[in-house]
Coordinates of C-alpha atoms in Angstrom, one line a residue:
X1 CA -11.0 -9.6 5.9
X2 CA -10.2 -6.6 8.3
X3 CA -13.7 -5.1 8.4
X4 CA -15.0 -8.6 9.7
X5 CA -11.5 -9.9 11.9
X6 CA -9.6 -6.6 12.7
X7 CA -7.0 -7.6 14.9
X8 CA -4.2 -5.2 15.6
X9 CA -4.4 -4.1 11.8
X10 CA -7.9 -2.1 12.2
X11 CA -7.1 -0.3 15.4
X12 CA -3.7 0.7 14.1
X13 CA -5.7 2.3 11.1
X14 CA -8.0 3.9 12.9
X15 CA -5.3 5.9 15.1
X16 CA -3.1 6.6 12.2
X17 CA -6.4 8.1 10.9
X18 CA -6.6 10.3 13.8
X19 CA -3.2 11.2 13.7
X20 CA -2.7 12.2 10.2
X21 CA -3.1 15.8 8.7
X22 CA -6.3 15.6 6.5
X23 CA -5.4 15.6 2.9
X24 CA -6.8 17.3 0.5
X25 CA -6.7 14.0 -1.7
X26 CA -5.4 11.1 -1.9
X27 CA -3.2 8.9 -4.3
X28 CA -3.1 5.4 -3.9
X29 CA -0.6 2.6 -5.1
X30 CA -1.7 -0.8 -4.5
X31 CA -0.5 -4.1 -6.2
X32 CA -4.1 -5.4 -6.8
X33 CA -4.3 -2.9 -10.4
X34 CA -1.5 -3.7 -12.7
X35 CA -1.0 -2.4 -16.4
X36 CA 1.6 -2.6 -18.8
X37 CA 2.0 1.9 -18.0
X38 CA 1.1 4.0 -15.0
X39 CA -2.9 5.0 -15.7
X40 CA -4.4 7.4 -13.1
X41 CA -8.0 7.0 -12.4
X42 CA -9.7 10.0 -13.7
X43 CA -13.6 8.8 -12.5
X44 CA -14.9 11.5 -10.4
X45 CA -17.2 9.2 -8.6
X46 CA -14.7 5.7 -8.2
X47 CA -16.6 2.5 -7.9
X48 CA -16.1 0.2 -4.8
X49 CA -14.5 -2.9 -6.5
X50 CA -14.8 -6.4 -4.8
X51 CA -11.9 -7.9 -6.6
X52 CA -12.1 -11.0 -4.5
X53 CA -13.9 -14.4 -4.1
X54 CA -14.0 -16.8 -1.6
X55 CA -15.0 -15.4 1.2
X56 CA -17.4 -13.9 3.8
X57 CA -20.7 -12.4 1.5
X58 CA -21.1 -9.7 3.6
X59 CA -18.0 -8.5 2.5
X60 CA -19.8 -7.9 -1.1
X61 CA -22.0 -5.6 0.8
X62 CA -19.4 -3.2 1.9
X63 CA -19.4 0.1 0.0
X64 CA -16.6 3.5 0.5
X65 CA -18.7 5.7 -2.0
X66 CA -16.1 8.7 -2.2
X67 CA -15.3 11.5 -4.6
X68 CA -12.8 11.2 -7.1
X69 CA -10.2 14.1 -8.2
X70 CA -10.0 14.1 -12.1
X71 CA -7.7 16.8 -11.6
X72 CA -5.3 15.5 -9.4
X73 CA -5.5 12.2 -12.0
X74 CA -4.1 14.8 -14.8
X75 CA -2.0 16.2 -12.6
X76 CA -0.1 12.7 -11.5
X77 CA -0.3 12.3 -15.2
X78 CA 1.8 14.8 -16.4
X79 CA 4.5 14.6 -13.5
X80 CA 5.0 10.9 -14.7
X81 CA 5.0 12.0 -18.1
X82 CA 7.4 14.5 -17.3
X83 CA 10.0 12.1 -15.6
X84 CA 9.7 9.7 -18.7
X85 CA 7.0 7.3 -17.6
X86 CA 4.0 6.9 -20.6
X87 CA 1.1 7.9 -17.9
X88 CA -2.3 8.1 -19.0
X89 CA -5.7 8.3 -17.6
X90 CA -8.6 5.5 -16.9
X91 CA -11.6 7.5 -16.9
X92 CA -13.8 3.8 -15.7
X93 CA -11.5 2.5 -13.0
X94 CA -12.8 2.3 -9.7
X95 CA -10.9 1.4 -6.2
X96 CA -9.5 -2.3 -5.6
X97 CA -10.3 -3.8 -2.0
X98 CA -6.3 -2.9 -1.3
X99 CA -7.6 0.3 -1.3
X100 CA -11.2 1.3 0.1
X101 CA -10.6 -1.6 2.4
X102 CA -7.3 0.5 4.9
X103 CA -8.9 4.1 3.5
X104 CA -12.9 3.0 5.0
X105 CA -10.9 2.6 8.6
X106 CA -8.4 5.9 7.8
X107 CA -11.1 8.5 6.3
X108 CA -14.8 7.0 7.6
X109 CA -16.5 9.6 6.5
X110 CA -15.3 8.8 2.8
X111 CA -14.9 12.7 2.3
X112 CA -11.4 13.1 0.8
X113 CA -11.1 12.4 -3.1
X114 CA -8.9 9.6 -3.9
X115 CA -7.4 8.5 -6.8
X116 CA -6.2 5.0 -7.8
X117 CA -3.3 4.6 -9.5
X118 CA -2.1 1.6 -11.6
X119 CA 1.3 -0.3 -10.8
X120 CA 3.1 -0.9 -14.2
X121 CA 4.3 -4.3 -14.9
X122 CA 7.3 -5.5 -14.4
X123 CA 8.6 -3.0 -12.3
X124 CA 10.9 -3.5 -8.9
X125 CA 12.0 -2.1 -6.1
X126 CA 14.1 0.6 -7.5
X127 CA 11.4 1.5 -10.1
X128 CA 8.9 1.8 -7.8
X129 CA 11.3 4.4 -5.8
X130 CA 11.8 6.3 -9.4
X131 CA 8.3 6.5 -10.1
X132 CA 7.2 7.6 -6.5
X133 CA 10.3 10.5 -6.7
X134 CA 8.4 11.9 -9.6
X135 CA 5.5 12.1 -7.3
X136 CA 6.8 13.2 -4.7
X137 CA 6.3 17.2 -4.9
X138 CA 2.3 16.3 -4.7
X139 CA 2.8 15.7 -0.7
X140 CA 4.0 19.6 -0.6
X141 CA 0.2 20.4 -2.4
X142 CA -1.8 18.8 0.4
X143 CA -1.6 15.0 -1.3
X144 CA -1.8 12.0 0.8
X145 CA 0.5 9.5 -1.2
X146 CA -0.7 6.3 0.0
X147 CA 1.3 2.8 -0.6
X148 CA -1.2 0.2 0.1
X149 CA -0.4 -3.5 0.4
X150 CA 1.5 -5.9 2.9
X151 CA 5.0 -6.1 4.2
X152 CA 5.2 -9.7 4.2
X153 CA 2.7 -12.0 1.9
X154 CA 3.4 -15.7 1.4
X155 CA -0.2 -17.1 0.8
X156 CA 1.2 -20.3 0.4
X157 CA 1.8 -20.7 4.1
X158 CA -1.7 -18.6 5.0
X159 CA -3.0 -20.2 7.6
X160 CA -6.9 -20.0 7.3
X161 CA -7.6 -21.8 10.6
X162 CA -5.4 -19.4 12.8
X163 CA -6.4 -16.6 15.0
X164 CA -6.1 -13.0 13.3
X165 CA -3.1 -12.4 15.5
X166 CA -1.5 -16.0 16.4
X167 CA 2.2 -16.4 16.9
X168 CA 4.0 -15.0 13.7
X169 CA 6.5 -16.9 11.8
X170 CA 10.2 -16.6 13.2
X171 CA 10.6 -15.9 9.3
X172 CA 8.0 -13.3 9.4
X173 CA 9.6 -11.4 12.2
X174 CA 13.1 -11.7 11.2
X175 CA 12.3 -10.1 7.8
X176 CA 10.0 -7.3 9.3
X177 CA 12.8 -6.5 11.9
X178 CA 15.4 -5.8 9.0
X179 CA 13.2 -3.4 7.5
X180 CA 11.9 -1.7 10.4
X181 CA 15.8 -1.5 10.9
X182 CA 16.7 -0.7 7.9
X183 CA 13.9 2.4 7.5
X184 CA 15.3 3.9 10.5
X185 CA 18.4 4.1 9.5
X186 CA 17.3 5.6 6.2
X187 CA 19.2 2.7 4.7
X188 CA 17.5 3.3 1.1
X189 CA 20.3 0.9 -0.9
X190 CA 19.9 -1.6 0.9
X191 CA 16.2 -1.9 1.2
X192 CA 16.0 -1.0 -3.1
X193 CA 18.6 -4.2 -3.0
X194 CA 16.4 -6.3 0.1
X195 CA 15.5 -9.3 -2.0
X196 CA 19.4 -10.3 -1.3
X197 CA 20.4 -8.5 1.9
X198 CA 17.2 -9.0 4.0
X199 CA 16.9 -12.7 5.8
X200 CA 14.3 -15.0 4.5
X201 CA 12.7 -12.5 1.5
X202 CA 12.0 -14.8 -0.5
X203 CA 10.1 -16.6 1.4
X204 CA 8.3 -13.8 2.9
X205 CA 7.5 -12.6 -0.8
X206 CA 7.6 -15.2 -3.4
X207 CA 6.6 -13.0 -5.5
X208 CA 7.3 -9.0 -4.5
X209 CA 4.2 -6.6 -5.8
X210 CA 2.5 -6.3 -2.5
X211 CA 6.0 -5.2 -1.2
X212 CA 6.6 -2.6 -3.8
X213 CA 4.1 0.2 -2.7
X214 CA 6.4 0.5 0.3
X215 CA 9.1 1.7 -2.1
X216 CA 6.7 4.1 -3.9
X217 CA 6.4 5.6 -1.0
X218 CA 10.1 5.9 0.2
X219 CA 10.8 7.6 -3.5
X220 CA 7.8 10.0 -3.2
X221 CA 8.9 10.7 0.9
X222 CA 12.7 11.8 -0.3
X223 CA 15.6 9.7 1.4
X224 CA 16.4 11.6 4.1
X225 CA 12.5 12.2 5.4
X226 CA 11.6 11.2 8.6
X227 CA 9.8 8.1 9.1
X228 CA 7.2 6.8 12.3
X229 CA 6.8 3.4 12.6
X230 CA 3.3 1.6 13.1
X231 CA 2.8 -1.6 14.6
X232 CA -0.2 -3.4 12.6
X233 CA 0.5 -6.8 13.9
X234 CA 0.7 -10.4 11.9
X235 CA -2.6 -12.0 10.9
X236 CA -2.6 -15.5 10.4
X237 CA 1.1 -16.2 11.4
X238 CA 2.4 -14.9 8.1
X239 CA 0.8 -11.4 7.0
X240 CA 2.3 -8.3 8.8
X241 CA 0.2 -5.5 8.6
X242 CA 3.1 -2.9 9.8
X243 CA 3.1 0.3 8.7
X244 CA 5.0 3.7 8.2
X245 CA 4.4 7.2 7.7
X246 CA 6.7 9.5 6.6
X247 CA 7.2 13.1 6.2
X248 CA 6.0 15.8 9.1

């Protein structure tokens, strides 16, 4: 819903879009395309998926018609393949709303290639680290590695009839404080071991796949990289849409 109801979310993009080094490309990890093995999306012209009912039609009508990068999609390939992960392409898949949703507000112009690529399943915190390290060396070739999902999601308690940005949960901020703590001080064990340590994360992930791109994107940072806090705000009193970069 952030193109219709931005809240603190979209405005948070757009800066972060402003502030960021333009890529070259982009690789993007995003809970809403699971397969039993890492694929990369090869398509040189990725579709605009709308991977969603429910809500607002003109949603439907929303398009981010940009270039793919077949090459980079081999490229991810092979590092995975190299670090013992059975990669292989998906020459038809196009880009989940987890996705061209955040990358329409970061790159308007939908000018830099991006490439989807598929969470495998099952896979937790400390395999999403792994498989971002063996991505990690495409940041120093111009990459954008982009980790797309939400740091807390308990649809369960979604509250449809709240303002985008109404009071948050006392649960929602207690768990986003512990890992905006826990990023800064590099604590890397104990966010890889944060469904015990971190207050209340069960509850503010029932289930933890739109927590996991986060991870990816610690592994493929290195430990000791520096990291810049964004504040995205919490839409409907249980969906925080902070954010982090990290590297220079």
């Amino acid at each position: 819903m952030l193109p219709l109801e931005p809240g603190t979310a979209v405005p948070m993009l757009r800066q972060l879009g402003l502030d960021l080094p333009r890529p070259q490309a982009i690789l993007a990890f995003s809970p809403h395309w699971m397969a039993r093995e890492p694929l990369a999306g090869s398509s040189p012209r990725p579709a605009t998926l709308h991977d969603f009912g429910g809500f607002d039609p003109a949603l439907r009508a929303l398009r981010y018609p940009v270039p793919g990068d077949p090459a980079l999609a081999r490229r991810a390939a092979a590092l995975l393949r190299q670090a013992g992960w059975p990669a292989r392409l998906d020459a038809e898949r196009g880009l989940d709303h987890g996705v061209w949703v955040p990358l329409r507000v970061l790159f308007a112009q939908a000018d830099v290639p991006v490439v989807p690529l598929a969470m495998p399943w099952p896979l937790d915190a400390a395999g999403a680290f792994r498989l971002g390290e063996a991505l990690g060396v495409l940041a120093d070739e111009g990459v954008l590695l982009f980790g797309t999902g939400s740091l807390t999601h308990n649809l369960h308690e979604f509250r449809p009839g709240a303002a985008t940005d109404s009071p948050p949960e006392p649960y929602v901020v207690a768990f986003t404080d512990w890992m905006r703590q826990s990023i800064e001080q590099g604590d890397i064990a104990a966010l890889l071991d944060y469904r015990r340590r971190a207050p209340h994360a069960q509850r503010a992930h029932p289930t933890d796949e739109h927590l996991l791109p986060l991870f990816w994107a610690l592994g493929a940072a290195g430990a000791a990289v520096r990291s810049r806090y964004w504040h995205g705000g919490v839409h409907y009193g249980v969906l925080s849409m902070d954010a982090w970069t990290f590297g220079a």
